[in-house]
Tab-separated table of C-alpha atoms in Angstrom:
chain	number	residue	atom	x	y	z
E	22	MET	CA	-5.813	-11.092	2.097
E	23	ALA	CA	-7.935	-10.502	5.323
E	24	GLU	CA	-11.538	-9.974	4.744
E	25	ILE	CA	-13.055	-6.616	5.179
E	26	ILE	CA	-15.265	-5.421	8.025
E	27	HIS	CA	-18.979	-5.057	7.304
E	28	ILE	CA	-19.946	-1.323	7.093
E	29	PRO	CA	-23.863	-0.870	7.154
E	30	GLY	CA	-25.115	0.696	3.985
E	31	SER	CA	-21.746	0.382	2.398
E	32	VAL	CA	-20.399	-1.683	-0.461
E	33	PHE	CA	-18.802	-4.115	1.899
E	34	SER	CA	-20.400	-7.254	3.306
E	35	ALA	CA	-17.821	-9.737	4.457
E	36	GLN	CA	-16.752	-9.855	8.293
E	37	THR	CA	-13.321	-9.274	9.683
E	38	PRO	CA	-12.007	-10.984	12.895
E	39	GLU	CA	-12.207	-8.746	15.947
E	40	ASN	CA	-8.508	-8.808	16.496
E	41	LEU	CA	-7.907	-7.254	13.124
E	42	VAL	CA	-10.386	-4.461	13.483
E	43	GLU	CA	-8.848	-3.517	16.929
E	44	TYR	CA	-5.507	-1.656	17.316
E	45	PRO	CA	-2.940	-3.945	19.138
E	46	VAL	CA	-0.733	-2.290	21.568
E	47	TYR	CA	2.315	-2.569	19.027
E	48	ALA	CA	0.413	-0.790	16.492
E	49	LYS	CA	-0.576	2.008	18.887
E	50	ILE	CA	3.132	2.482	19.900
E	51	LEU	CA	4.295	2.532	16.163
E	52	HIS	CA	1.530	5.135	15.386
E	53	LEU	CA	2.376	7.336	18.285
E	54	GLY	CA	6.068	7.196	17.404
E	55	LEU	CA	5.270	8.217	13.757
E	56	VAL	CA	3.031	11.032	14.758
E	57	LEU	CA	5.610	12.577	16.975
E	58	SER	CA	8.653	12.025	14.842
E	59	VAL	CA	6.733	13.056	11.545
E	60	THR	CA	5.383	16.307	13.276
E	61	PHE	CA	8.678	17.396	14.366
E	62	GLU	CA	10.542	16.694	11.147
E	63	LEU	CA	7.785	18.163	9.118
E	64	TRP	CA	7.462	21.553	10.860
E	65	ASN	CA	11.205	21.735	11.516
E	66	SER	CA	11.681	21.372	7.793
E	67	LEU	CA	9.010	23.997	6.889
E	68	ALA	CA	10.346	26.444	9.542
E	69	ALA	CA	13.837	26.207	7.786
E	70	LEU	CA	12.547	26.226	4.114
E	71	TRP	CA	10.091	28.794	4.302
E	72	PHE	CA	11.185	31.146	7.206
E	73	ALA	CA	14.988	30.493	7.362
E	74	ASN	CA	14.423	29.481	11.110
E	75	PHE	CA	17.230	26.948	11.952
E	76	THR	CA	16.540	27.007	15.758
E	77	TRP	CA	15.809	23.223	15.850
E	78	PHE	CA	17.611	22.271	12.820
E	79	PRO	CA	20.699	20.753	14.709
E	80	LEU	CA	18.003	18.043	15.941
E	81	HIS	CA	16.745	17.499	12.418
E	82	VAL	CA	19.354	14.963	11.356
E	83	LEU	CA	18.884	12.919	14.573
E	84	ALA	CA	15.184	13.052	14.353
E	85	GLY	CA	15.495	11.982	10.792
E	86	LEU	CA	17.534	9.007	11.625
E	87	ILE	CA	15.067	7.997	14.216
E	88	LEU	CA	12.187	8.265	11.908
E	89	THR	CA	14.124	6.275	9.292
E	90	GLY	CA	14.505	3.459	11.616
E	91	TRP	CA	10.888	3.810	12.916
E	92	LEU	CA	9.583	3.620	9.435
E	93	VAL	CA	11.693	0.494	8.622
E	94	LEU	CA	10.269	-1.156	11.761
E	95	THR	CA	6.690	-0.024	10.909
E	96	TRP	CA	7.024	-1.489	7.265
E	97	LEU	CA	8.046	-4.772	8.662
E	98	VAL	CA	5.274	-4.980	11.200
E	99	TYR	CA	2.870	-3.978	8.386
E	100	LEU	CA	4.263	-6.645	6.144
E	101	PHE	CA	4.774	-9.618	8.560
E	102	THR	CA	1.834	-9.412	11.157
E	103	PRO	CA	-1.753	-10.436	10.438
E	104	TRP	CA	-2.937	-6.991	11.644
E	105	GLY	CA	-0.444	-5.208	9.467
E	106	ARG	CA	-1.242	-7.128	6.381
E	107	HIS	CA	-5.092	-6.368	7.007
E	108	LEU	CA	-4.244	-2.738	7.135
E	109	LEU	CA	-2.273	-2.858	3.877
E	110	GLY	CA	-5.102	-4.816	2.528
E	111	THR	CA	-7.574	-1.973	3.194
E	112	TRP	CA	-5.133	0.483	1.713
E	113	PHE	CA	-4.444	-1.285	-1.474
E	114	SER	CA	-7.589	-3.457	-1.956
E	115	TRP	CA	-9.268	-3.973	-5.227
E	116	ARG	CA	-12.349	-2.594	-3.584
E	117	THR	CA	-10.647	0.729	-2.861
E	118	PRO	CA	-11.758	2.602	-6.194
E	119	GLN	CA	-15.439	1.591	-5.562
E	120	ALA	CA	-15.208	2.317	-1.936
E	121	VAL	CA	-13.652	5.731	-2.536
E	122	GLY	CA	-16.260	6.508	-4.938
E	123	HIS	CA	-18.963	5.413	-2.440
E	124	ASP	CA	-17.422	7.741	0.210
E	125	LEU	CA	-17.226	10.625	-2.261
E	126	ALA	CA	-20.888	10.323	-2.939
E	127	ARG	CA	-21.795	10.286	0.682
E	128	LEU	CA	-19.532	13.328	1.007
E	129	PHE	CA	-21.281	15.188	-1.612
E	130	ARG	CA	-24.530	14.537	0.153
E	131	GLY	CA	-23.303	16.110	3.241
E	132	LYS	CA	-22.335	12.833	5.112
E	133	LEU	CA	-18.993	12.247	6.481
E	134	PRO	CA	-17.329	8.945	5.327
E	135	SER	CA	-16.660	6.397	8.003
E	136	HIS	CA	-13.299	5.972	9.478
E	137	GLY	CA	-11.356	3.007	10.575
E	138	VAL	CA	-9.521	-0.018	9.176
E	139	ARG	CA	-11.685	-0.338	6.095
E	140	PRO	CA	-11.169	0.627	2.241
E	141	GLY	CA	-12.440	4.099	1.419
E	142	LEU	CA	-11.409	7.837	1.401
E	143	SER	CA	-9.899	7.685	4.794
E	144	SER	CA	-7.741	4.766	4.268
E	145	LEU	CA	-6.624	6.253	0.736
E	146	TRP	CA	-5.699	9.383	2.514
E	147	GLN	CA	-3.675	7.506	5.076
E	148	ALA	CA	-1.935	5.211	2.449
E	149	ILE	CA	-0.789	8.269	0.417
E	150	PHE	CA	0.527	10.114	3.530
E	151	PHE	CA	2.338	7.039	4.786
E	152	ILE	CA	3.822	6.275	1.584
E	153	GLY	CA	4.893	10.081	0.864
E	154	VAL	CA	6.554	10.136	4.388
E	155	SER	CA	8.493	7.018	3.501
E	156	ILE	CA	9.661	8.363	0.113
E	157	VAL	CA	10.757	11.703	1.449
E	158	THR	CA	12.369	10.133	4.509
E	159	PHE	CA	14.184	7.437	2.816
E	160	GLY	CA	15.220	9.913	0.067
E	161	GLY	CA	16.570	12.330	2.853
E	162	PHE	CA	18.412	9.408	4.451
E	163	ILE	CA	20.077	8.512	1.093
E	164	GLY	CA	21.040	12.087	0.488
E	165	TRP	CA	22.547	12.314	3.981
E	166	LEU	CA	24.682	9.134	3.452
E	167	VAL	CA	25.951	10.539	0.086
E	168	LEU	CA	26.791	13.821	1.750
E	169	ARG	CA	28.752	12.038	4.535
E	170	GLY	CA	30.683	10.106	1.885
E	171	ASP	CA	29.187	6.786	3.175
E	172	LEU	CA	27.254	6.030	-0.007
E	173	HIS	CA	28.633	6.751	-3.646
E	174	LEU	CA	25.480	7.415	-5.686
E	175	SER	CA	25.631	9.923	-8.568
E	176	GLY	CA	23.107	12.585	-7.922
E	177	GLY	CA	21.974	10.968	-4.704
E	178	ALA	CA	22.287	14.029	-2.463
E	179	GLN	CA	20.422	16.223	-5.124
E	180	ILE	CA	17.726	13.663	-5.335
E	181	GLY	CA	17.391	13.497	-1.503
E	182	LEU	CA	17.344	17.274	-1.303
E	183	THR	CA	14.727	17.685	-3.946
E	184	LEU	CA	12.391	15.129	-2.474
E	185	MET	CA	12.575	16.916	0.914
E	186	ARG	CA	11.930	20.341	-0.728
E	187	LEU	CA	9.078	19.249	-2.855
E	188	GLY	CA	7.626	16.680	-0.521
E	189	THR	CA	7.600	18.565	2.722
E	190	PRO	CA	4.820	21.111	1.601
E	191	LEU	CA	2.743	18.346	0.201
E	192	LEU	CA	3.063	16.284	3.412
E	193	ALA	CA	2.132	19.419	5.425
E	194	TYR	CA	-1.084	19.511	3.547
E	195	PHE	CA	-1.829	15.866	4.305
E	196	TRP	CA	-0.873	16.355	7.966
E	197	ILE	CA	-3.317	19.416	8.276
E	198	GLY	CA	-6.087	17.252	6.859
E	199	HIS	CA	-5.329	14.479	9.290
E	200	VAL	CA	-5.606	16.930	12.193
E	201	VAL	CA	-8.495	18.615	10.983
E	202	MET	CA	-10.597	15.409	10.349
E	203	ALA	CA	-9.392	13.869	13.651
E	204	THR	CA	-10.544	16.901	15.478
E	205	TYR	CA	-13.824	16.918	13.784
E	206	HIS	CA	-14.477	13.205	14.506
E	207	ALA	CA	-13.458	13.682	18.043
E	208	LEU	CA	-16.043	16.483	18.326
E	209	ARG	CA	-18.563	14.125	17.098
E	210	GLY	CA	-17.609	11.803	19.926
E	211	GLU	CA	-15.947	9.212	17.726
E	212	ALA	CA	-12.864	7.570	19.484
E	213	LEU	CA	-10.080	8.180	17.109
E	214	TRP	CA	-7.554	8.946	19.696
E	215	ARG	CA	-7.901	5.260	20.696
E	216	ILE	CA	-5.102	4.330	18.180
E	217	PHE	CA	-2.670	6.063	20.517
E	218	ALA	CA	-4.160	4.754	23.825
E	219	VAL	CA	-1.741	2.002	24.724
E	220	TRP	CA	-3.424	1.432	28.040
E	221	LYS	CA	-6.751	0.576	26.518
E	222	ARG	CA	-7.797	-2.446	24.638
E	223	GLY	CA	-9.021	-1.939	20.974
């Protein structure tokens, strides 16, 4: 597993190679695609579930299929590239509980936890959101295949629909949290938007 970047005043001391701290172009493209497709699917689903607004629903299946493929590609990149494995290592590190506790202690003292590719509250939030999106999307895809008759799985359609109904509001909560914190960091002059800037290095 990749070593963790040193954060002054934190529980970490090891150094990480610079190329693992920065966001490569392929990671920026993946993140941008996830943001656009997840945002469309999420709010389109909420419009249908809560407000019976089906204006954009004909595109829901197409966008869902695109998101399914994009998630598969993202998981492959995370699992089979050094940068991706480093990212997963920060999400599921044995240091995570200690790092989250450290960040919470700082938060209760009025200090915003650090962001970036490191174990802690921010990475835990990202991991839960990404896994949640994967579960809901893949569940919906399986349900769609069952409804089409392309997959014979007892209760598969109901499982997919249930995951989408229950998971969508929870994912909306995480989405709002991401937007609020990203905006707050941006107002503080911290360059979070670099993870989408494919024309910039780092």
